[in-house]
């Protein structure tokens, strides 16, 4: 005993790093996240969040549904389920896609996932070999980059403007790649109220994207967590609704329209693709949380979601308006921003000589936080942008936050 203990003390602590896989060694925590963690506990107005507002959670209805589920559906809710998901929920989602989005679901299969995040990881597993070319928007959703990067793709960035991904630039790149004997495997897009940029891809571009997919033979991942949260402007068809070759995998989620705590999302796509994704999911978690699926089924099937969405919109729209008003009022010349018709974010572009990552500490000292834009670029090659969230704090805080942010920027001009 004593001998063992002495040996242990002599050899020192384990060399933890030496046990990790090469892939794990490549995973890094973001410094920004660490800095933003500090913000949560101080008086800083945080426009950095990415969270829905808890005041939009439908607590009263959920109380009733939970009671119903535990008394009437415990056999399903407390049991293992199938990997593809609880069938009544899958059917209710199919109906939703047909009714609201004109997606013809007869040729589409649906698998429930542990949030869209799992769908992104499964798509990486099933479609991406190291070196495969994946096209992303610039900027794009950070968590998608994190999920895909594990599978070591080569990224191509396509710039965005107020009408979403510039598909003319994409076409140019595709032609060039083809001439070099290269091929794009997958295009990832958040076409509606994009995270982080807030912009929406115009209908013409959606059609163009579908044409390009057909001509250059790639698949499209349409990530659509915000589509229901429209505060102004006219609806645009889903990319999936324009897809008659089965090239689009459509990702939906309950996170922004019910609650992210349920961790419930879905993939709708060609049955052949879904079958492989299902096999991939089996080894990850066997099945998605069955209890949540039964609750979500009662919520959707009972018409509660349809009735609740207008309330979320009513709650968020004044905040969006407050942010755009405040930007107009306080921002100095040379600062540009997007004007989202829905979703949760505004994207701000500073004059090129201001580094938004470096500016964050100064902003926090002035009492406001944001997410620097750098991490939202696959190539991390743009430094003068930032993402602002308008769903978490109230209108007065938004105004004060933007005022403080404008003061910070003015100091650096
Ligand atoms: C919030 C969000 C999601 C949702 O992810 P979940 O895992 O379903 O919570 C997916 N994609 C984008 C772009 C998002 O902003």
Tab-separated table of C-alpha atoms and ligand atoms in Angstrom:
chain	number	residue	atom	x	y	z
A	1	UNK	CA	0.000	0.000	0.000
A	2	UNK	CA	2.495	2.555	1.189
A	3	UNK	CA	4.843	1.639	-1.640
A	4	UNK	CA	2.077	2.214	-4.210
A	5	UNK	CA	1.172	5.563	-2.787
A	6	UNK	CA	4.816	6.666	-2.806
A	7	UNK	CA	5.150	5.633	-6.453
A	8	UNK	CA	2.040	7.563	-7.362
A	9	UNK	CA	3.305	10.721	-5.725
A	10	UNK	CA	6.664	10.397	-7.455
A	11	UNK	CA	5.209	9.924	-10.914
A	12	UNK	CA	3.056	13.058	-10.572
A	13	UNK	CA	-0.355	13.633	-12.097
A	14	UNK	CA	-1.430	11.855	-15.265
A	15	UNK	CA	-0.312	13.327	-18.534
A	16	UNK	CA	-3.926	13.894	-19.553
A	17	UNK	CA	-3.218	15.144	-23.044
A	18	UNK	CA	-1.356	11.959	-23.933
A	19	UNK	CA	-4.536	9.883	-23.820
A	20	UNK	CA	-6.625	11.927	-26.233
A	21	UNK	CA	-7.269	10.902	-29.835
A	22	UNK	CA	-5.832	13.061	-32.617
A	23	UNK	CA	-9.346	14.332	-33.282
A	24	UNK	CA	-9.914	15.275	-29.653
A	25	UNK	CA	-6.596	17.106	-29.596
A	26	UNK	CA	-7.914	19.204	-32.481
A	27	UNK	CA	-10.985	20.339	-30.513
A	28	UNK	CA	-10.552	23.762	-28.911
A	29	UNK	CA	-12.837	25.714	-26.607
A	30	UNK	CA	-13.487	29.194	-27.948
A	31	UNK	CA	-11.895	32.057	-25.987
A	32	UNK	CA	-14.869	34.230	-26.836
A	33	UNK	CA	-17.202	31.840	-25.081
A	34	UNK	CA	-14.993	32.060	-22.010
A	35	UNK	CA	-15.110	35.850	-22.069
A	36	UNK	CA	-18.866	35.898	-22.626
A	37	UNK	CA	-19.387	33.567	-19.664
A	38	UNK	CA	-18.123	36.371	-17.422
A	39	UNK	CA	-20.656	38.754	-18.939
A	40	UNK	CA	-23.629	36.715	-17.790
A	41	UNK	CA	-22.943	37.488	-14.159
A	42	UNK	CA	-22.300	41.232	-14.446
A	43	UNK	CA	-24.268	44.402	-15.288
A	44	UNK	CA	-23.295	44.178	-18.887
A	45	UNK	CA	-26.175	44.290	-21.388
A	46	UNK	CA	-25.585	41.206	-23.447
A	47	UNK	CA	-26.547	41.288	-27.086
A	48	UNK	CA	-24.297	38.262	-27.448
A	49	UNK	CA	-26.841	35.595	-26.600
A	50	UNK	CA	-28.374	33.130	-28.984
A	51	UNK	CA	-31.194	32.065	-26.716
A	52	UNK	CA	-34.944	32.310	-27.216
A	53	UNK	CA	-36.619	34.377	-24.513
A	54	UNK	CA	-37.980	32.127	-21.733
A	55	UNK	CA	-41.096	34.323	-21.609
A	56	UNK	CA	-42.083	32.726	-24.920
A	57	UNK	CA	-42.184	29.218	-23.434
A	58	UNK	CA	-45.813	28.000	-23.295
A	59	UNK	CA	-45.754	26.934	-19.637
A	60	UNK	CA	-49.508	26.647	-19.003
A	61	UNK	CA	-50.225	24.480	-22.021
A	62	UNK	CA	-47.235	22.312	-21.238
A	63	UNK	CA	-48.551	21.720	-17.701
A	64	UNK	CA	-51.736	20.281	-19.149
A	65	UNK	CA	-49.921	18.234	-21.757
A	66	UNK	CA	-47.460	16.811	-19.227
A	67	UNK	CA	-50.356	15.655	-17.050
A	68	UNK	CA	-52.008	14.044	-20.067
A	69	UNK	CA	-48.812	12.365	-21.238
A	70	UNK	CA	-47.982	10.836	-17.892
A	71	UNK	CA	-51.519	9.532	-17.310
A	72	UNK	CA	-52.403	8.418	-20.834
A	73	UNK	CA	-49.182	7.786	-22.758
A	74	UNK	CA	-46.658	6.661	-20.165
A	75	UNK	CA	-46.112	3.352	-21.959
A	76	UNK	CA	-44.655	5.205	-24.958
A	77	UNK	CA	-43.207	8.224	-23.201
A	78	UNK	CA	-41.147	6.249	-20.687
A	79	UNK	CA	-40.028	3.477	-23.045
A	80	UNK	CA	-37.233	3.163	-25.621
A	81	UNK	CA	-38.459	4.291	-29.008
A	82	UNK	CA	-37.401	3.570	-32.565
A	83	UNK	CA	-34.328	5.346	-33.932
A	84	UNK	CA	-36.329	7.140	-36.580
A	85	UNK	CA	-38.617	8.618	-33.980
A	86	UNK	CA	-42.116	8.419	-32.516
A	87	UNK	CA	-44.410	7.796	-35.477
A	88	UNK	CA	-47.340	10.048	-34.465
A	89	UNK	CA	-44.879	12.943	-34.096
A	90	UNK	CA	-43.278	12.150	-37.464
A	91	UNK	CA	-46.729	12.161	-39.058
A	92	UNK	CA	-47.678	15.439	-37.376
A	93	UNK	CA	-44.456	17.034	-38.682
A	94	UNK	CA	-45.141	15.684	-42.178
A	95	UNK	CA	-48.563	17.306	-42.065
A	96	UNK	CA	-46.999	20.586	-40.931
A	97	UNK	CA	-44.499	20.524	-43.816
A	98	UNK	CA	-47.267	19.809	-46.323
A	99	UNK	CA	-49.768	22.300	-45.007
A	100	UNK	CA	-47.538	25.236	-44.226
A	101	UNK	CA	-44.650	24.844	-46.670
A	102	UNK	CA	-46.075	22.963	-49.641
A	103	UNK	CA	-43.410	20.319	-49.256
A	104	UNK	CA	-44.762	17.180	-50.950
A	105	UNK	CA	-44.177	14.633	-48.209
A	106	UNK	CA	-45.137	11.495	-50.121
A	107	UNK	CA	-41.543	11.188	-51.370
A	108	UNK	CA	-39.993	12.356	-48.125
A	109	UNK	CA	-39.096	10.476	-44.965
A	110	UNK	CA	-38.680	12.144	-41.576
A	111	UNK	CA	-36.335	11.258	-38.747
A	112	UNK	CA	-36.498	12.897	-35.333
A	113	UNK	CA	-33.126	14.051	-33.987
A	114	UNK	CA	-31.786	15.358	-30.676
A	115	UNK	CA	-32.023	18.923	-31.930
A	116	UNK	CA	-30.819	20.064	-35.328
A	117	UNK	CA	-27.335	19.908	-33.889
A	118	UNK	CA	-27.455	16.128	-33.987
A	119	UNK	CA	-28.741	16.262	-37.556
A	120	UNK	CA	-25.691	18.330	-38.509
A	121	UNK	CA	-23.344	15.827	-36.904
A	122	UNK	CA	-25.092	12.865	-38.534
A	123	UNK	CA	-24.893	14.580	-41.908
A	124	UNK	CA	-21.161	14.979	-41.354
A	125	UNK	CA	-20.840	11.270	-40.551
A	126	UNK	CA	-22.869	10.129	-43.504
A	127	UNK	CA	-21.732	12.497	-46.257
A	128	UNK	CA	-18.319	14.004	-45.495
A	129	UNK	CA	-15.012	12.273	-46.182
A	130	UNK	CA	-11.812	14.166	-45.316
A	131	UNK	CA	-11.129	16.665	-48.085
A	132	UNK	CA	-14.680	16.686	-49.470
A	133	UNK	CA	-15.702	20.155	-50.560
A	134	UNK	CA	-18.457	21.688	-48.435
A	135	UNK	CA	-19.861	25.081	-49.394
A	136	UNK	CA	-20.962	27.379	-46.581
A	137	UNK	CA	-22.230	30.936	-46.456
A	138	UNK	CA	-19.856	33.649	-45.280
A	139	UNK	CA	-20.751	34.143	-42.492
A	140	UNK	CA	-22.429	30.877	-41.447
A	141	UNK	CA	-23.762	29.093	-38.352
A	142	UNK	CA	-20.846	28.468	-36.010
A	143	UNK	CA	-22.212	25.207	-34.592
A	144	UNK	CA	-22.552	23.765	-38.103
A	145	UNK	CA	-18.882	24.519	-38.747
A	146	UNK	CA	-18.045	22.790	-35.463
A	147	UNK	CA	-20.130	19.737	-36.360
A	148	UNK	CA	-18.823	19.380	-39.920
A	149	UNK	CA	-15.197	20.179	-39.110
A	150	UNK	CA	-14.884	16.954	-37.136
A	151	UNK	CA	-15.177	15.150	-40.491
A	152	UNK	CA	-12.433	17.314	-42.051
A	153	UNK	CA	-14.037	18.851	-45.115
A	154	UNK	CA	-12.465	21.555	-47.247
A	155	UNK	CA	-14.661	24.626	-46.962
A	156	UNK	CA	-15.537	27.051	-49.690
A	157	UNK	CA	-17.139	30.299	-48.520
A	158	UNK	CA	-19.750	32.075	-50.579
A	159	UNK	CA	-20.526	35.674	-49.598
A	160	UNK	CA	-23.969	36.886	-48.544
A	161	UNK	CA	-25.766	40.120	-49.283
A	162	UNK	CA	-29.250	41.340	-48.326
A	163	UNK	CA	-30.751	38.635	-50.570
A	164	UNK	CA	-28.808	35.788	-48.999
A	165	UNK	CA	-26.121	33.602	-50.546
A	166	UNK	CA	-24.754	35.070	-53.792
A	167	UNK	CA	-25.552	32.168	-56.055
A	168	UNK	CA	-23.875	33.870	-59.032
A	169	UNK	CA	-20.594	33.691	-57.116
A	170	UNK	CA	-21.362	30.070	-56.270
A	171	UNK	CA	-21.934	29.300	-59.951
A	172	UNK	CA	-18.606	30.868	-60.876
A	173	UNK	CA	-16.807	28.813	-58.243
A	174	UNK	CA	-18.541	25.620	-59.367
A	175	UNK	CA	-17.462	26.170	-62.974
A	176	UNK	CA	-13.898	26.844	-61.932
A	177	UNK	CA	-13.793	23.749	-59.727
A	178	UNK	CA	-15.215	21.641	-62.506
A	179	UNK	CA	-12.500	22.852	-64.855
A	180	UNK	CA	-9.982	21.684	-62.227
A	181	UNK	CA	-11.666	18.300	-62.054
A	182	UNK	CA	-13.126	19.012	-58.589
A	183	UNK	CA	-16.634	18.661	-57.265
A	184	UNK	CA	-18.687	20.094	-54.428
A	185	UNK	CA	-20.286	17.426	-52.230
A	186	UNK	CA	-22.650	19.512	-50.154
A	187	UNK	CA	-23.954	23.063	-49.782
A	188	UNK	CA	-25.036	24.093	-46.289
A	189	UNK	CA	-27.379	27.050	-46.058
A	190	UNK	CA	-29.553	28.792	-43.485
A	191	UNK	CA	-31.666	30.511	-46.129
A	192	UNK	CA	-34.302	32.149	-43.938
A	193	UNK	CA	-33.467	34.774	-41.272
A	194	UNK	CA	-29.953	33.471	-41.242
A	195	UNK	CA	-27.897	32.945	-38.126
A	196	UNK	CA	-25.752	35.017	-37.806
A	197	UNK	CA	-26.546	37.539	-40.584
A	198	UNK	CA	-30.353	37.793	-40.321
A	199	UNK	CA	-30.772	37.901	-44.121
A	200	UNK	CA	-33.127	35.765	-46.237
A	201	UNK	CA	-32.299	34.156	-49.567
A	202	UNK	CA	-34.480	35.572	-52.345
A	203	UNK	CA	-36.782	33.210	-54.203
A	204	UNK	CA	-34.846	33.590	-57.480
A	205	UNK	CA	-31.657	32.554	-55.741
A	206	UNK	CA	-33.359	29.548	-54.185
A	207	UNK	CA	-34.369	28.425	-57.651
A	208	UNK	CA	-30.875	29.110	-58.935
A	209	UNK	CA	-29.375	27.063	-56.105
A	210	UNK	CA	-31.614	24.109	-56.973
A	211	UNK	CA	-30.616	24.383	-60.656
A	212	UNK	CA	-26.948	24.452	-59.721
A	213	UNK	CA	-27.389	21.395	-57.482
A	214	UNK	CA	-28.823	19.537	-60.422
A	215	UNK	CA	-26.217	20.708	-62.924
A	216	UNK	CA	-23.212	20.175	-60.655
A	217	UNK	CA	-24.619	17.208	-58.756
A	218	UNK	CA	-24.420	18.176	-55.096
A	219	UNK	CA	-26.786	17.928	-52.151
A	220	UNK	CA	-28.172	20.831	-50.152
A	221	UNK	CA	-28.696	21.043	-46.408
A	222	UNK	CA	-31.423	23.604	-45.668
A	223	UNK	CA	-31.231	24.486	-41.971
A	224	UNK	CA	-34.440	26.292	-41.048
A	225	UNK	CA	-34.850	26.953	-37.322
A	226	UNK	CA	-36.290	30.471	-37.744
A	227	UNK	CA	-38.611	30.194	-40.749
A	228	UNK	CA	-41.764	30.585	-38.634
A	229	UNK	CA	-40.518	33.751	-36.951
A	230	UNK	CA	-41.348	36.345	-39.609
A	231	UNK	CA	-42.042	39.915	-38.382
A	232	UNK	CA	-42.392	41.659	-41.763
A	233	UNK	CA	-42.154	41.057	-45.503
A	234	UNK	CA	-43.499	38.209	-47.591
A	235	UNK	CA	-42.945	34.487	-47.111
A	236	UNK	CA	-40.459	32.760	-49.442
A	237	UNK	CA	-40.790	29.113	-50.490
A	238	UNK	CA	-38.581	26.617	-48.712
A	239	UNK	CA	-35.677	25.388	-50.817
A	240	UNK	CA	-37.050	21.908	-50.089
A	241	UNK	CA	-40.377	22.865	-51.703
A	242	UNK	CA	-38.510	23.580	-54.976
A	243	UNK	CA	-36.619	20.285	-54.913
A	244	UNK	CA	-37.939	17.596	-57.225
A	245	UNK	CA	-34.786	15.464	-57.372
A	246	UNK	CA	-34.481	14.697	-53.664
A	247	UNK	CA	-31.287	16.708	-53.258
A	248	UNK	CA	-32.379	18.764	-50.258
A	249	UNK	CA	-32.164	17.627	-46.655
A	250	UNK	CA	-34.461	19.917	-44.697
A	251	UNK	CA	-33.658	20.480	-41.015
A	252	UNK	CA	-36.352	21.674	-38.631
A	253	UNK	CA	-36.335	22.128	-34.860
A	254	UNK	CA	-38.616	22.898	-31.940
A	255	UNK	CA	-35.861	24.945	-30.305
A	256	UNK	CA	-36.974	28.426	-31.429
A	257	UNK	CA	-40.736	27.829	-31.595
A	258	UNK	CA	-41.347	25.726	-28.474
A	259	UNK	CA	-38.263	25.360	-26.297
A	260	UNK	CA	-34.638	24.334	-26.880
A	261	UNK	CA	-34.692	22.303	-23.659
A	262	UNK	CA	-36.631	19.525	-25.343
A	263	UNK	CA	-33.683	18.964	-27.726
A	264	UNK	CA	-36.012	17.993	-30.553
A	265	UNK	CA	-35.376	18.490	-34.225
A	266	UNK	CA	-35.980	16.609	-37.445
A	267	UNK	CA	-34.534	15.829	-40.855
A	268	UNK	CA	-36.870	15.566	-43.819
A	269	UNK	CA	-35.389	14.085	-46.956
A	270	UNK	CA	-35.101	11.365	-49.537
A	271	UNK	CA	-35.850	7.989	-47.839
A	272	UNK	CA	-32.568	6.541	-49.078
A	273	UNK	CA	-30.623	9.297	-47.303
A	274	UNK	CA	-32.753	9.013	-44.166
A	275	UNK	CA	-32.125	5.262	-43.969
A	276	UNK	CA	-28.371	5.820	-43.783
A	277	UNK	CA	-28.733	8.684	-41.315
A	278	UNK	CA	-30.867	6.385	-39.174
A	279	UNK	CA	-28.120	3.768	-39.054
A	280	UNK	CA	-25.648	6.484	-38.091
A	281	UNK	CA	-27.935	7.718	-35.319
A	282	UNK	CA	-28.401	4.233	-33.877
A	283	UNK	CA	-24.842	4.142	-32.603
A	284	UNK	CA	-25.031	7.669	-31.220
A	285	UNK	CA	-28.093	7.534	-28.953
A	286	UNK	CA	-30.409	4.661	-30.010
A	287	UNK	CA	-33.340	7.046	-30.055
A	288	UNK	CA	-34.277	10.637	-29.320
A	289	UNK	CA	-35.750	11.400	-25.881
A	290	UNK	CA	-39.100	9.608	-26.076
A	291	UNK	CA	-40.806	11.672	-23.371
A	292	UNK	CA	-40.155	14.912	-25.199
A	293	UNK	CA	-41.348	13.426	-28.467
A	294	UNK	CA	-44.702	12.432	-26.999
A	295	UNK	CA	-45.116	15.911	-25.464
A	296	UNK	CA	-44.207	17.575	-28.771
A	297	UNK	CA	-46.691	15.326	-30.577
A	298	UNK	CA	-49.536	16.405	-28.286
A	299	UNK	CA	-48.411	20.021	-28.671
A	300	UNK	CA	-48.324	19.891	-32.451
A	301	UNK	CA	-51.308	17.640	-32.982
A	302	UNK	CA	-53.457	19.662	-30.578
A	303	UNK	CA	-52.935	22.806	-32.693
A	304	UNK	CA	-51.067	24.518	-29.858
A	305	UNK	CA	-47.967	25.274	-31.927
A	306	UNK	CA	-49.989	26.940	-34.641
A	307	UNK	CA	-51.733	29.123	-32.064
A	308	UNK	CA	-48.562	29.909	-30.151
A	309	UNK	CA	-46.310	31.082	-32.980
A	310	UNK	CA	-48.171	34.413	-33.478
A	311	UNK	CA	-47.569	35.133	-29.781
A	312	UNK	CA	-43.822	34.617	-30.178
A	313	UNK	CA	-43.839	36.926	-33.184
A	314	UNK	CA	-45.765	39.551	-31.253
A	315	UNK	CA	-43.191	39.315	-28.475
A	316	UNK	CA	-40.081	39.531	-30.692
A	317	UNK	CA	-41.149	42.020	-33.348
A	318	UNK	CA	-40.967	45.147	-31.106
A	319	UNK	CA	-37.492	44.069	-30.041
A	320	UNK	CA	-36.349	43.738	-33.627
A	321	UNK	CA	-37.821	47.172	-34.318
A	322	UNK	CA	-36.161	48.641	-31.228
A	323	UNK	CA	-32.780	47.361	-32.336
A	324	UNK	CA	-33.089	48.695	-35.879
A	325	UNK	CA	-34.325	52.070	-34.556
A	326	UNK	CA	-31.455	52.324	-32.092
A	327	UNK	CA	-28.864	51.414	-34.726
A	328	UNK	CA	-30.279	54.129	-36.960
A	329	UNK	CA	-30.206	56.658	-34.139
A	330	UNK	CA	-26.804	55.978	-32.589
A	331	UNK	CA	-24.414	54.360	-35.041
A	332	UNK	CA	-21.747	56.586	-36.587
A	333	UNK	CA	-21.168	56.867	-40.322
A	334	UNK	CA	-19.336	53.921	-41.827
A	335	UNK	CA	-21.167	51.265	-39.795
A	336	UNK	CA	-23.578	49.046	-41.751
A	337	UNK	CA	-26.101	46.467	-40.587
A	338	UNK	CA	-28.687	44.029	-41.936
A	339	UNK	CA	-32.448	44.546	-41.613
A	340	UNK	CA	-33.834	41.109	-40.823
A	341	UNK	CA	-37.487	40.349	-41.532
A	342	UNK	CA	-37.448	37.637	-38.874
A	343	UNK	CA	-35.333	35.430	-36.658
A	344	UNK	CA	-33.156	36.578	-33.774
A	345	UNK	CA	-30.108	38.441	-35.103
A	346	UNK	CA	-28.781	41.595	-36.718
A	347	UNK	CA	-25.342	41.524	-38.360
A	348	UNK	CA	-23.178	44.614	-38.087
A	349	UNK	CA	-20.218	45.483	-40.298
A	350	UNK	CA	-17.729	48.023	-38.924
A	351	UNK	CA	-15.225	50.072	-40.889
A	352	UNK	CA	-12.447	47.708	-42.028
A	353	UNK	CA	-9.815	49.060	-39.685
A	354	UNK	CA	-11.790	48.074	-36.557
A	355	UNK	CA	-11.218	44.566	-35.240
A	356	UNK	CA	-14.433	43.468	-33.501
A	357	UNK	CA	-12.692	40.679	-31.592
A	358	UNK	CA	-10.169	43.094	-30.129
A	359	UNK	CA	-12.924	45.633	-29.420
A	360	UNK	CA	-14.998	43.260	-27.280
A	361	UNK	CA	-13.122	43.882	-24.041
A	362	UNK	CA	-13.535	47.627	-24.456
A	363	UNK	CA	-17.254	47.154	-25.148
A	364	UNK	CA	-17.686	44.972	-22.077
A	365	UNK	CA	-15.979	47.665	-20.003
A	366	UNK	CA	-18.609	50.073	-21.337
A	367	UNK	CA	-21.344	47.620	-20.379
A	368	UNK	CA	-22.344	45.886	-23.594
A	369	UNK	CA	-21.434	42.553	-25.179
A	370	UNK	CA	-21.784	41.054	-28.645
A	371	UNK	CA	-20.358	38.094	-30.525
A	372	UNK	CA	-17.409	39.047	-32.748
A	373	UNK	CA	-18.046	37.830	-36.273
A	374	UNK	CA	-14.710	36.140	-36.953
A	375	UNK	CA	-15.753	32.673	-35.744
A	376	UNK	CA	-18.710	32.612	-38.126
A	377	UNK	CA	-16.395	32.467	-41.140
A	378	UNK	CA	-15.059	29.047	-42.099
A	379	UNK	CA	-11.762	30.713	-43.024
A	380	UNK	CA	-11.801	33.202	-40.121
A	381	UNK	CA	-10.730	35.854	-42.579
A	382	UNK	CA	-13.083	38.725	-41.675
A	383	UNK	CA	-12.481	40.713	-38.489
A	384	UNK	CA	-14.776	43.749	-38.640
A	385	UNK	CA	-18.196	42.176	-38.090
A	386	UNK	CA	-20.384	41.252	-35.126
A	387	UNK	CA	-23.640	39.498	-34.314
A	388	UNK	CA	-26.298	41.177	-32.173
A	389	UNK	CA	-29.233	39.333	-30.628
A	390	UNK	CA	-32.561	41.084	-30.051
A	391	UNK	CA	-34.700	38.335	-28.487
A	392	UNK	CA	-33.225	37.990	-25.037
A	393	UNK	CA	-33.153	41.508	-23.576
A	394	UNK	CA	-36.031	44.004	-23.551
A	395	UNK	CA	-36.507	47.110	-25.690
A	396	UNK	CA	-35.060	49.552	-23.152
A	397	UNK	CA	-31.962	47.424	-22.708
A	398	UNK	CA	-31.596	47.075	-26.449
A	399	UNK	CA	-31.610	50.837	-26.872
A	400	UNK	CA	-29.124	51.377	-24.049
A	401	UNK	CA	-26.935	48.518	-25.322
A	402	UNK	CA	-26.772	49.915	-28.840
A	403	UNK	CA	-25.985	53.358	-27.442
A	404	UNK	CA	-23.052	51.963	-25.462
A	405	UNK	CA	-21.884	49.993	-28.484
A	406	UNK	CA	-21.981	53.079	-30.694
A	407	UNK	CA	-19.917	54.987	-28.087
A	408	UNK	CA	-17.348	52.195	-28.089
A	409	UNK	CA	-17.087	52.265	-31.869
A	410	UNK	CA	-16.811	56.079	-31.994
A	411	UNK	CA	-13.765	55.927	-29.719
A	412	UNK	CA	-11.981	53.818	-32.316
A	413	UNK	CA	-12.871	55.843	-35.394
B	1	LIG	C1	-30.675	27.655	-33.117
B	1	LIG	C2	-30.241	27.028	-34.388
B	1	LIG	C3	-30.447	25.665	-34.618
B	1	LIG	C4	-31.148	24.807	-33.604
B	1	LIG	O1	-30.335	23.866	-33.053
B	1	LIG	P1	-30.971	22.806	-32.048
B	1	LIG	O2	-29.897	21.801	-31.918
B	1	LIG	O3	-32.194	22.257	-32.735
B	1	LIG	O4	-31.309	23.507	-30.785
B	1	LIG	C5	-30.048	25.129	-35.820
B	1	LIG	N1	-29.477	25.883	-36.765
B	1	LIG	C6	-29.280	27.190	-36.598
B	1	LIG	C7	-28.698	27.994	-37.705
B	1	LIG	C8	-29.634	27.802	-35.392
B	1	LIG	O5	-29.431	29.108	-35.229
